[in-house]
Structure formats: C-alpha cells, structure tokens
Amino acid sequence: MQPTVTANLAARPVEAERPLLSYRDEATGERVDLTAQQVGQWAARSASLLRDGCRLGPGSRVAVLLPPHWRTAAVLLGAWASGLAVSFRPRATAGLAVLEPGGDRPFDAVFVTPERQDDWLEDVPDAPHRYLVGTGPGRLDDVPLGWLDWSAEVLRHGDGAPDHTAIHPSDPATADGTTYGQWGALAQEFATMLDLRAGDRLLVDAAETEQPLKWLLAPLSAGASVVISANLDPARRDAVVAAEQVTRVL
C-alpha cells in the first residue's frame, strides 16, 4: 500500500470510464459503479472530513467496523491518505475481545454500520468523532444522539486532493503497528497468489471476505477492478461472473 495510493487512483491502468469499484446488492437491486477518478474523489472527501472536520492526522487512530462496500473503501483510503492508523474489525469478531498493541489507547474516530452499532454483541469503541455508515442508498433516516451520518457529513467536504501529508513506509497504517510498507508488500503477495493482473475484474462475495487486504488493497496494487456482491446467492454466482465479465473470483 503506497502512502499516495489515493492521489494515484485516477492514474490506475484501467480505462477511464470503466468501473474500478462496483457494488451490487443482489437482494435489493442496488448498484453503484465508480471509476478510478470517482473512487479517488470519495477518498479525498473522506480524507478532508478526517483532517479538516475532525482535525486528525499522523498518530491518530480510527476504528472501522464496516463490511466490504464502496463507502468502506472511501473511509479506509481517506484514513490512509491522511496517515492514520486503522483498527479494522470484521463482523466475525463480534463478541470477541480485540487485543492489539496499544489497545488501551483511545480512538479518535469510529465508523460503524447502524446494524453493528445496535448489536448487543458488539463492543463498539468510543471516540470523540462517531460516524454511522449506511450500506443502503442515500442518507440514514434515524441517527442517534451523539452520532453523525457519514454520508451527509462527507459531502460537506470537497473532492479535490487534500493538502499533502508526509507519510513514510515505516509509519503505522494499522493500530497493531503494521506499517504502510508491510501492508503494501502483503497486498502485492496476495495479488500474486490470486494471479491478479492489470485489467482483471475480481468478484468478491461480501459475506465471505471482510478483510480489506483481500478485497481492496490486493486488487488495487495489481491494477485490477473489483465487483463487491452483497447477498450473493451461490446459485447465481456464474450468472454474475458472466454479466460482470469477471476474470477472477475471491
């Protein structure tokens, strides 16, 4: 994961009009297609929200409790473009103690879906800046006191590239101390394991793969595009592969 990955998204080796990231919900029919430029714009808005709205920067820590989704990509890429350390907590960890180096340090911001925020099994970290991130179209209808709707707040910020933040490969990208350089190497290794190459289109079952190393960083490092499918019926997988011109399946 290069520290400048957000700024470089528009220059990925994919056709300018071809989606870099597609999200489709098989249950509701919702579909979102984002080109490399649009992914970069949403990541820039997210970075500006964190830096200008929350006054966070290198050394700040954020907790992310979100599923594979185009908004999750924007949150993560915005955080990493700002030099923040991310604690990514998959749904599978609900009810489990999350132990990581520096785990006693407070978080500066937290991002969670309404469903997980309401789940009694979840131990959602507290933070001065708390955002609910919906996975459906549009804004949230009901936002509890003390929380903000990320979809509304992020639109208060521009989609131009934010001011440059000096980030080094040795800086921590995640709250466990894994560095930007180490995550970049891991992403490239996983892309090689999947035989991902520039121009490939990767199908991701959102229910089966939560780790962003697999569904976000690895394909981006290879110059591949991603199709995230929520509520995917295994019986329809082949139909989705054909419709989306998928070349690799995760």
XYZ file of N, CA and C in Angstrom:
750
model
N 0.845 -1.192 0.000
C 0.000 0.000 0.000
C 0.879 1.240 0.000
N 0.916 1.940 -1.101
C 1.702 3.156 -1.161
C 0.995 4.265 -0.399
N 1.718 5.107 0.350
C 1.087 6.219 1.055
C 0.311 7.142 0.144
N 0.669 7.206 -1.138
C -0.009 8.108 -2.063
C -1.064 7.389 -2.889
N -1.553 6.246 -2.416
C -2.482 5.453 -3.218
C -3.717 6.247 -3.601
N -4.230 7.094 -2.721
C -5.430 7.855 -3.023
C -5.185 8.837 -4.161
N -4.078 9.536 -4.114
C -3.782 10.519 -5.147
C -3.541 9.863 -6.495
N -3.106 8.605 -6.489
C -2.759 7.933 -7.729
C -3.911 7.143 -8.343
N -5.083 7.115 -7.703
C -6.159 6.261 -8.192
C -6.572 6.611 -9.614
N -6.622 7.897 -9.910
C -7.069 8.297 -11.240
C -6.101 7.851 -12.336
N -4.887 7.470 -11.950
C -3.880 7.065 -12.924
C -3.745 5.549 -13.022
N -4.680 4.790 -12.417
C -4.589 3.343 -12.480
C -4.666 2.879 -13.925
N -4.019 1.747 -14.257
C -4.011 1.271 -15.640
C -5.318 0.585 -16.018
N -6.422 1.295 -15.895
C -7.725 0.816 -16.345
C -8.335 1.926 -17.174
N -9.270 1.562 -18.066
C -9.893 2.557 -18.903
C -10.596 3.596 -18.033
N -10.524 4.862 -18.454
C -11.037 5.964 -17.634
C -12.507 5.791 -17.293
N -13.301 5.254 -18.214
C -14.745 5.135 -17.989
C -15.149 3.781 -17.428
N -14.210 2.864 -17.332
C -14.537 1.535 -16.810
C -14.569 1.585 -15.289
N -15.581 0.953 -14.659
C -15.627 0.973 -13.189
C -14.390 0.323 -12.576
N -13.814 1.002 -11.607
C -12.744 0.406 -10.803
C -13.344 -0.376 -9.648
N -14.467 0.137 -9.119
C -15.121 -0.496 -7.983
C -16.625 -0.509 -8.229
N -17.210 -1.700 -8.240
C -18.658 -1.847 -8.405
C -19.228 -2.510 -7.165
N -20.389 -2.003 -6.726
C -21.096 -2.620 -5.596
C -22.497 -2.970 -6.050
N -22.903 -4.217 -5.810
C -24.240 -4.651 -6.181
C -24.841 -5.460 -5.038
N -26.082 -5.131 -4.682
C -26.818 -5.852 -3.646
C -27.846 -6.719 -4.352
N -27.623 -8.024 -4.302
C -28.492 -8.944 -5.036
C -29.902 -8.997 -4.457
N -30.065 -8.570 -3.193
C -31.387 -8.621 -2.559
C -32.247 -7.412 -2.914
N -31.627 -6.247 -3.026
C -32.388 -5.015 -3.258
C -32.279 -4.488 -4.677
N -31.295 -4.968 -5.423
C -31.076 -4.462 -6.773
C -30.237 -3.200 -6.825
N -29.783 -2.700 -5.659
C -28.947 -1.502 -5.653
C -27.630 -1.778 -6.372
N -27.184 -0.772 -7.108
C -25.916 -0.901 -7.816
C -25.213 0.447 -7.846
N -23.912 0.434 -7.569
C -23.081 1.631 -7.643
C -21.812 1.261 -8.404
N -21.488 2.034 -9.441
C -20.259 1.851 -10.208
C -19.420 3.111 -10.079
N -18.171 2.947 -9.690
C -17.269 4.076 -9.523
C -16.012 3.877 -10.367
N -15.679 4.882 -11.156
C -14.416 4.848 -11.888
C -13.269 5.118 -10.918
N -12.039 4.971 -11.397
C -10.874 5.258 -10.559
C -10.914 6.706 -10.079
N -11.296 7.618 -10.971
C -11.366 9.022 -10.579
C -12.407 9.235 -9.485
N -13.561 8.581 -9.601
C -14.621 8.751 -8.605
C -14.234 8.130 -7.264
N -13.577 6.978 -7.284
C -13.083 6.400 -6.033
C -12.122 7.375 -5.364
N -11.229 7.958 -6.155
C -10.301 8.930 -5.618
C -10.996 10.151 -5.045
N -12.080 10.589 -5.682
C -12.820 11.756 -5.193
C -13.502 11.464 -3.859
N -14.107 10.273 -3.739
C -14.745 9.919 -2.466
C -13.700 9.748 -1.364
N -12.563 9.166 -1.709
C -11.485 9.029 -0.723
C -10.975 10.403 -0.296
N -10.908 11.341 -1.249
C -10.453 12.696 -0.924
C -11.445 13.391 0.003
N -12.741 13.217 -0.261
C -13.758 13.786 0.644
C -13.586 13.209 2.055
N -13.372 11.904 2.125
C -13.215 11.244 3.417
C -11.961 11.742 4.130
N -10.882 11.919 3.374
C -9.652 12.439 3.966
C -9.860 13.853 4.498
N -10.576 14.670 3.735
C -10.834 16.043 4.173
C -11.721 16.076 5.407
N -12.679 15.162 5.478
C -13.522 15.062 6.675
C -12.669 14.770 7.904
N -11.748 13.828 7.776
C -10.908 13.452 8.905
C -9.919 14.555 9.271
N -9.337 15.169 8.272
C -8.281 16.143 8.527
C -8.832 17.520 8.881
N -9.806 17.993 8.101
C -10.331 19.339 8.323
C -11.498 19.350 9.308
N -12.350 18.306 9.207
C -13.507 18.249 10.092
C -13.178 17.753 11.484
N -12.342 16.717 11.559
C -12.011 16.111 12.854
C -10.642 16.542 13.381
N -9.869 17.215 12.544
C -8.518 17.662 12.934
C -7.616 16.485 13.298
N -7.681 15.419 12.504
C -6.854 14.241 12.747
C -5.717 14.204 11.741
N -4.658 13.527 12.108
C -3.506 13.402 11.238
C -2.619 12.262 11.702
N -1.403 12.160 11.180
C -0.484 11.084 11.583
C -0.398 10.965 13.098
N -0.539 9.745 13.584
C -0.565 9.492 15.022
C -1.968 9.278 15.552
N -2.989 9.720 14.796
C -4.378 9.499 15.204
C -4.789 8.066 14.887
N -5.777 7.582 15.645
C -6.239 6.197 15.496
C -7.744 6.181 15.246
N -8.166 5.367 14.272
C -9.590 5.242 13.976
C -9.979 3.766 13.957
N -11.187 3.489 14.419
C -11.730 2.128 14.400
C -12.774 2.036 13.294
N -12.694 0.987 12.480
C -13.600 0.803 11.344
C -14.298 -0.538 11.477
N -15.622 -0.497 11.672
C -16.437 -1.700 11.797
C -17.441 -1.700 10.650
N -16.938 -1.996 9.452
C -17.736 -1.887 8.239
C -17.516 -3.098 7.337
N -18.518 -3.465 6.538
C -18.383 -4.598 5.616
C -17.750 -4.163 4.310
N -17.403 -5.102 3.441
C -16.945 -4.717 2.101
C -18.015 -3.877 1.410
N -17.684 -2.677 0.990
C -18.664 -1.742 0.438
C -17.884 -0.587 -0.169
N -18.495 0.115 -1.110
C -17.776 1.237 -1.720
C -17.539 2.354 -0.704
N -18.453 2.533 0.266
C -18.231 3.559 1.284
C -17.082 3.152 2.220
N -16.958 1.873 2.496
C -15.839 1.394 3.321
C -14.514 1.695 2.626
N -14.474 1.480 1.309
C -13.260 1.807 0.563
C -12.915 3.278 0.715
N -13.921 4.150 0.648
C -13.678 5.591 0.792
C -13.162 5.926 2.182
N -13.751 5.317 3.210
C -13.316 5.565 4.589
C -11.865 5.126 4.778
N -11.552 3.917 4.339
C -10.209 3.379 4.541
C -9.159 4.152 3.749
N -9.434 4.393 2.474
C -8.454 5.101 1.654
C -8.267 6.536 2.137
N -9.354 7.156 2.609
C -9.234 8.500 3.164
C -8.397 8.521 4.424
N -8.585 7.512 5.279
C -7.812 7.432 6.521
C -6.334 7.200 6.219
N -6.048 6.288 5.295
C -4.647 6.000 4.981
C -3.976 7.146 4.246
N -4.722 7.869 3.420
C -4.149 9.030 2.746
C -3.799 10.128 3.738
N -4.418 10.084 4.915
C -4.170 11.083 5.960
C -3.138 10.624 6.970
N -2.602 9.412 6.777
C -1.572 8.914 7.685
C -2.103 8.370 8.987
N -3.374 7.987 9.033
C -3.968 7.487 10.269
C -3.705 5.997 10.441
N -3.758 5.537 11.682
C -3.645 4.107 11.993
C -5.051 3.554 12.160
N -5.388 2.542 11.383
C -6.739 1.994 11.344
C -6.808 0.678 12.109
N -7.830 0.553 12.944
C -8.158 -0.741 13.549
C -9.392 -1.257 12.830
N -9.189 -2.229 11.919
C -10.312 -2.780 11.156
C -10.854 -3.993 11.887
N -12.149 -3.970 12.195
C -12.760 -5.032 12.995
C -13.874 -5.710 12.207
N -13.627 -6.925 11.705
C -14.635 -7.636 10.923
C -15.856 -8.002 11.771
N -16.961 -8.247 11.107
C -18.191 -8.681 11.787
C -17.969 -9.979 12.547
N -17.050 -10.803 12.051
C -16.789 -12.094 12.692
C -16.197 -11.948 14.088
N -15.687 -10.757 14.434
C -15.102 -10.568 15.764
C -16.126 -10.131 16.808
N -17.389 -9.988 16.421
C -18.414 -9.562 17.379
C -18.460 -10.514 18.570
N -18.420 -9.956 19.771
C -18.466 -10.765 20.982
C -17.110 -11.264 21.431
N -16.063 -11.000 20.642
C -14.720 -11.446 20.993
C -13.890 -10.260 21.469
N -13.000 -10.507 22.407
C -12.105 -9.452 22.871
C -11.089 -9.151 21.773
N -10.951 -7.892 21.429
C -10.000 -7.480 20.403
C -8.725 -7.014 21.090
N -7.665 -7.816 20.937
C -6.389 -7.498 21.572
C -5.396 -7.060 20.506
N -4.833 -5.888 20.671
C -3.834 -5.405 19.747
C -2.879 -4.486 20.504
N -1.639 -4.382 20.054
C -0.711 -3.473 20.729
C -1.291 -2.065 20.814
N -1.155 -1.459 21.969
C -1.707 -0.130 22.153
C -3.212 -0.124 22.304
N -3.780 -1.296 22.615
C -5.231 -1.407 22.706
C -5.843 -0.583 23.815
N -5.016 -0.118 24.755
C -5.538 0.700 25.829
C -5.593 2.180 25.444
N -5.044 2.517 24.285
C -5.101 3.897 23.827
C -6.477 4.209 23.252
N -7.013 5.396 23.483
C -8.332 5.736 22.952
C -8.282 5.957 21.442
N -9.424 5.793 20.817
C -9.542 6.080 19.391
C -10.013 7.513 19.207
N -9.653 8.069 18.078
C -10.032 9.445 17.764
C -11.319 9.507 16.946
N -11.635 8.435 16.230
C -12.861 8.384 15.443
C -13.267 6.922 15.280
N -14.559 6.697 15.125
C -15.072 5.346 14.907
C -16.114 5.390 13.800
N -16.089 4.371 12.944
C -17.022 4.241 11.832
C -17.689 2.871 11.949
N -19.016 2.837 11.972
C -19.727 1.578 12.188
C -21.068 1.632 11.467
N -21.559 0.483 11.031
C -22.892 0.431 10.438
C -23.948 0.538 11.538
N -25.148 1.030 11.222
C -26.208 1.077 12.234
C -26.509 -0.293 12.833
N -26.422 -1.339 12.004
C -26.725 -2.687 12.486
C -25.722 -3.125 13.553
N -24.468 -2.862 13.339
C -23.464 -3.257 14.322
C -23.475 -2.334 15.531
N -23.821 -1.083 15.331
C -23.895 -0.157 16.463
C -25.001 -0.568 17.420
N -26.053 -1.191 16.892
C -27.193 -1.630 17.712
C -27.051 -3.054 18.235
N -26.031 -3.777 17.793
C -25.874 -5.194 18.140
C -25.279 -5.320 19.549
N -25.984 -6.011 20.440
C -25.527 -6.126 21.829
C -24.234 -6.922 21.942
N -23.912 -7.725 20.915
C -22.665 -8.477 20.943
C -21.447 -7.595 20.682
N -21.661 -6.495 20.000
C -20.553 -5.647 19.593
C -20.045 -4.777 20.743
N -18.750 -4.679 20.822
C -18.111 -3.745 21.744
C -17.555 -2.605 20.898
N -18.437 -1.681 20.547
C -18.044 -0.586 19.655
C -17.186 0.404 20.440
N -15.969 0.680 19.989
C -15.106 1.610 20.720
C -15.716 3.007 20.791
N -15.420 3.711 21.858
C -15.851 5.091 21.976
C -14.797 5.988 21.336
N -15.222 7.169 20.908
C -14.310 8.119 20.287
C -14.978 9.481 20.260
N -14.205 10.545 20.211
C -14.801 11.882 20.126
C -15.614 12.093 18.854
N -15.215 11.433 17.756
C -15.901 11.576 16.480
C -16.504 10.219 16.113
N -17.842 10.171 16.048
C -18.526 8.888 15.848
C -19.440 8.995 14.628
N -19.234 8.089 13.672
C -19.977 8.134 12.417
C -20.689 6.806 12.142
N -21.956 6.910 11.751
C -22.693 5.760 11.246
C -22.586 5.757 9.731
N -22.261 4.606 9.177
C -22.086 4.473 7.737
C -23.108 3.466 7.229
N -24.107 3.944 6.507
C -25.137 3.056 5.978
C -24.652 2.298 4.768
N -25.235 1.126 4.540
C -24.870 0.322 3.374
C -25.957 0.341 2.308
N -27.036 1.100 2.551
C -28.085 1.253 1.555
C -27.935 2.563 0.822
N -28.783 2.817 -0.171
C -28.686 4.071 -0.925
C -29.112 5.266 -0.077
N -28.535 6.417 -0.345
C -28.961 7.644 0.327
C -28.474 7.750 1.754
N -29.085 8.732 2.453
C -28.705 9.009 3.828
C -29.551 8.188 4.801
N -29.117 8.171 6.053
C -29.822 7.420 7.079
C -31.054 8.191 7.547
N -32.111 7.465 7.859
C -33.349 8.095 8.324
C -33.290 8.476 9.796
N -32.570 7.681 10.581
C -32.554 7.896 12.025
C -31.122 7.800 12.532
N -30.621 8.891 13.086
C -29.252 8.927 13.609
C -29.320 9.242 15.097
N -28.854 8.329 15.963
C -28.925 8.549 17.415
C -28.127 9.772 17.857
N -28.509 10.320 18.989
C -27.795 11.441 19.574
C -26.338 11.053 19.830
N -25.428 11.917 19.470
C -24.007 11.647 19.670
C -23.328 11.017 18.467
N -24.115 10.731 17.420
C -23.571 10.139 16.209
C -23.850 11.054 15.025
N -23.081 10.892 13.957
C -23.290 11.634 12.718
C -23.406 10.653 11.558
N -24.176 11.045 10.554
C -24.330 10.251 9.340
C -23.156 10.561 8.421
N -22.286 9.593 8.219
C -21.108 9.806 7.378
C -21.494 10.270 5.982
N -22.557 9.703 5.419
C -22.959 10.039 4.052
C -23.315 11.507 3.914
N -23.850 12.097 4.969
C -24.190 13.517 4.938
C -22.963 14.376 5.230
N -22.179 13.984 6.212
C -21.046 14.803 6.634
C -19.947 14.851 5.580
N -19.718 13.738 4.885
C -18.613 13.702 3.927
C -18.887 14.634 2.748
N -20.156 14.887 2.444
C -20.489 15.761 1.330
C -20.259 17.237 1.649
N -19.956 17.536 2.888
C -19.612 18.914 3.255
C -18.179 19.267 2.840
N -17.462 18.259 2.357
C -16.052 18.454 2.030
C -15.828 18.231 0.538
N -14.880 18.970 -0.006
C -14.613 18.893 -1.428
C -13.944 17.598 -1.844
N -14.034 17.306 -3.157
C -13.459 16.059 -3.670
C -12.114 16.270 -4.350
N -11.535 17.462 -4.171
C -10.192 17.675 -4.690
C -9.161 17.064 -3.764
N -7.977 16.810 -4.291
C -6.922 16.201 -3.480
C -6.606 17.100 -2.289
N -6.632 16.551 -1.061
C -6.311 17.371 0.119
C -4.835 17.721 0.158
N -4.485 18.639 1.039
C -3.079 19.019 1.189
C -2.229 17.781 1.467
N -1.033 17.782 0.929
C -0.142 16.637 1.058
C 0.213 16.364 2.517
N 0.147 15.096 2.890
C 0.602 14.655 4.196
C 1.819 13.752 4.010
N 2.902 14.082 4.662
C 4.112 13.267 4.534
C 3.910 11.942 5.270
N 3.917 10.849 4.508
C 3.739 9.514 5.076
C 4.907 8.654 4.613
N 5.494 7.920 5.549
C 6.657 7.100 5.243
C 6.293 5.617 5.318
N 6.971 4.766 4.551
C 6.686 3.330 4.585
C 6.787 2.722 5.986
N 7.568 3.350 6.863
C 7.737 2.825 8.221
C 6.660 3.310 9.185
N 5.768 4.195 8.740
C 4.690 4.686 9.602
C 3.621 3.610 9.773
N 2.983 3.528 10.958
C 1.937 2.511 11.173
C 0.671 2.832 10.388
N 0.204 1.859 9.611
C -1.042 2.006 8.858
C -2.218 1.420 9.612
N -1.936 0.507 10.524
C -2.989 -0.096 11.335
C -2.594 -0.022 12.804
N -3.602 -0.121 13.651
C -3.393 0.096 15.080
C -2.505 -0.964 15.721
N -2.306 -2.096 15.054
C -1.427 -3.136 15.602
C 0.037 -2.873 15.288
N 0.322 -1.762 14.607
C 1.703 -1.397 14.318
C 2.202 -1.810 12.951
N 1.395 -2.553 12.174
C 1.810 -2.931 10.817
C 1.966 -1.664 9.985
N 3.075 -1.546 9.299
C 3.402 -0.304 8.603
C 2.794 -0.256 7.200
N 2.843 0.947 6.614
C 2.391 1.113 5.237
C 3.197 0.219 4.302
N 4.505 0.174 4.505
C 5.345 -0.659 3.665
C 5.012 -2.137 3.789
N 4.751 -2.593 5.004
C 4.413 -4.003 5.207
C 3.073 -4.359 4.574
N 2.085 -3.478 4.713
C 0.790 -3.739 4.086
C 0.909 -3.739 2.562
N 1.758 -2.846 2.030
C 1.963 -2.831 0.589
C 2.555 -4.138 0.095
N 3.520 -4.664 0.837
C 4.133 -5.936 0.451
C 3.126 -7.079 0.549
N 2.316 -7.077 1.614
C 1.302 -8.118 1.776
C 0.269 -8.062 0.653
N -0.135 -6.850 0.272
C -1.115 -6.701 -0.804
C -0.567 -7.265 -2.108
N 0.687 -6.979 -2.398
C 1.295 -7.486 -3.622
C 1.449 -9.000 -3.584
N 1.788 -9.547 -2.423
C 1.908 -11.000 -2.289
C 0.566 -11.681 -2.512
N -0.495 -11.112 -1.939
C -1.809 -11.726 -2.102
C -2.285 -11.610 -3.545
N -1.997 -10.479 -4.179
C -2.358 -10.327 -5.589
C -1.660 -11.376 -6.441
N -0.396 -11.674 -6.100
C 0.346 -12.702 -6.822
C -0.271 -14.081 -6.587
N -0.694 -14.350 -5.343
C -1.334 -15.630 -5.039
C -2.602 -15.819 -5.860
N -3.358 -14.735 -6.059
C -4.589 -14.807 -6.844
C -4.337 -14.715 -8.347
N -3.073 -14.487 -8.717
C -2.700 -14.265 -10.113
C -3.450 -13.067 -10.689
N -3.611 -12.033 -9.857
C -4.274 -10.819 -10.305
C -3.324 -9.984 -11.141
N -3.851 -9.468 -12.261
C -3.050 -8.631 -13.136
C -3.852 -7.419 -13.555
N -3.147 -6.428 -14.093
C -3.814 -5.216 -14.558
C -4.892 -5.581 -15.577
N -6.093 -5.041 -15.377
C -7.201 -5.321 -16.284
C -8.109 -6.431 -15.810
N -7.669 -7.228 -14.815
C -8.544 -8.268 -14.269
C -9.737 -7.632 -13.552
N -10.803 -8.401 -13.440
C -12.001 -7.979 -12.717
C -12.301 -9.045 -11.674
N -12.233 -8.655 -10.397
C -12.324 -9.599 -9.283
C -13.707 -9.558 -8.652
N -14.355 -10.722 -8.528
C -15.648 -10.823 -7.847
C -15.422 -11.163 -6.382
N -16.032 -10.357 -5.496
C -15.903 -10.545 -4.055
C -17.286 -10.778 -3.462
N -17.464 -11.904 -2.762
C -18.684 -12.160 -2.009
C -18.546 -11.445 -0.666
N -19.360 -10.405 -0.456
C -19.217 -9.573 0.737
C -19.399 -10.361 2.027
N -20.174 -11.439 1.981
C -20.423 -12.231 3.179
C -19.266 -13.156 3.511
N -18.390 -13.401 2.546
C -17.323 -14.375 2.742
C -15.954 -13.731 2.968
N -15.781 -12.496 2.542
C -14.469 -11.855 2.594
C -14.587 -10.464 3.173
N -14.172 -10.285 4.435
C -14.266 -8.982 5.083
C -12.938 -8.231 5.111
N -11.826 -8.944 5.058
C -10.514 -8.327 5.218
C -10.181 -7.443 4.012
N -9.986 -6.133 4.225
C -9.718 -5.238 3.085
C -8.407 -5.514 2.369
N -7.483 -6.222 3.011
C -6.282 -6.637 2.293
C -6.669 -7.414 1.044
N -7.702 -8.254 1.161
C -8.081 -9.141 0.071
C -8.973 -8.461 -0.959
N -9.984 -7.716 -0.487
C -10.966 -7.192 -1.442
C -10.644 -5.785 -1.939
N -9.689 -5.093 -1.295
C -9.387 -3.723 -1.688
C -7.909 -3.528 -2.048
N -7.010 -3.794 -1.110
C -5.609 -3.463 -1.316
C -4.944 -4.331 -2.379
N -5.211 -5.640 -2.351
C -4.570 -6.527 -3.326
C -4.977 -6.187 -4.759
N -6.278 -6.072 -5.057
C -6.630 -5.720 -6.439
C -6.131 -4.342 -6.857
N -6.169 -3.352 -5.952
C -5.658 -2.031 -6.308
C -4.169 -2.083 -6.616
N -3.426 -2.876 -5.839
C -1.986 -2.963 -6.068
C -1.665 -3.596 -7.415
N -2.586 -4.430 -7.912
C -2.361 -5.109 -9.188
C -2.948 -4.356 -10.368
N -3.718 -3.293 -10.108
C -4.383 -2.588 -11.199
C -5.634 -3.294 -11.675
N -6.230 -4.133 -10.810
C -7.461 -4.841 -11.149
C -8.672 -4.063 -10.637
N -9.831 -4.333 -11.208
C -11.067 -3.739 -10.725
C -11.812 -4.758 -9.863
N -12.787 -4.269 -9.079
C -13.448 -5.100 -8.076
C -14.963 -5.003 -8.217
N -15.622 -6.155 -8.104
C -17.079 -6.222 -8.022
C -17.430 -6.801 -6.663
N -18.020 -5.980 -5.779
C -18.459 -6.443 -4.464
C -19.926 -6.829 -4.570
N -20.241 -8.065 -4.248
C -21.612 -8.550 -4.332
C -22.136 -8.880 -2.947
N -23.160 -8.137 -2.492
C -23.804 -8.403 -1.211
C -25.021 -9.302 -1.430
N -25.274 -10.174 -0.443
C -26.413 -11.104 -0.521
C -26.363 -11.959 -1.790
N -25.176 -12.425 -2.089
C -24.976 -13.219 -3.294
C -25.465 -14.650 -3.091
N -26.381 -15.088 -3.937
C -26.860 -16.464 -3.937
C -25.852 -17.315 -4.701
N -25.254 -18.332 -4.043
C -24.257 -19.152 -4.739
C -24.765 -19.713 -6.056
N -26.077 -19.947 -6.138
C -26.637 -20.497 -7.367
C -26.573 -19.497 -8.523
N -26.410 -18.213 -8.200
C -26.357 -17.174 -9.229
C -24.937 -16.663 -9.475
N -23.976 -17.279 -8.829
C -22.602 -16.791 -8.961
C -22.149 -16.795 -10.418
N -22.399 -17.874 -11.137
C -21.949 -17.958 -12.525
C -22.606 -16.879 -13.386
N -23.868 -16.570 -13.087
C -24.563 -15.538 -13.845
C -23.933 -14.171 -13.591
N -23.549 -13.922 -12.341
C -22.903 -12.648 -12.002
C -21.539 -12.570 -12.672
N -20.801 -13.664 -12.658
C -19.487 -13.701 -13.300
C -19.610 -13.329 -14.777
N -20.609 -13.902 -15.447
C -20.787 -13.626 -16.872
C -21.230 -12.187 -17.109
N -22.184 -11.719 -16.310
C -22.724 -10.369 -16.503
C -21.681 -9.296 -16.252
N -20.795 -9.536 -15.278
C -19.806 -8.529 -14.887
C -18.463 -8.711 -15.597
N -18.379 -9.710 -16.469
C -17.123 -10.008 -17.180
C -15.967 -10.222 -16.175
N -16.276 -10.989 -15.136
C -15.314 -11.293 -14.093
C -14.249 -12.246 -14.609
N -12.983 -11.991 -14.242
C -11.888 -12.873 -14.639
C -11.288 -13.631 -13.454
N -11.569 -13.167 -12.224
C -11.082 -13.833 -11.015
C -12.184 -13.798 -9.962
N -12.268 -14.857 -9.157
C -13.269 -14.925 -8.088
C -12.538 -15.154 -6.771
N -12.875 -14.335 -5.761
C -12.242 -14.468 -4.451
C -13.066 -15.403 -3.574
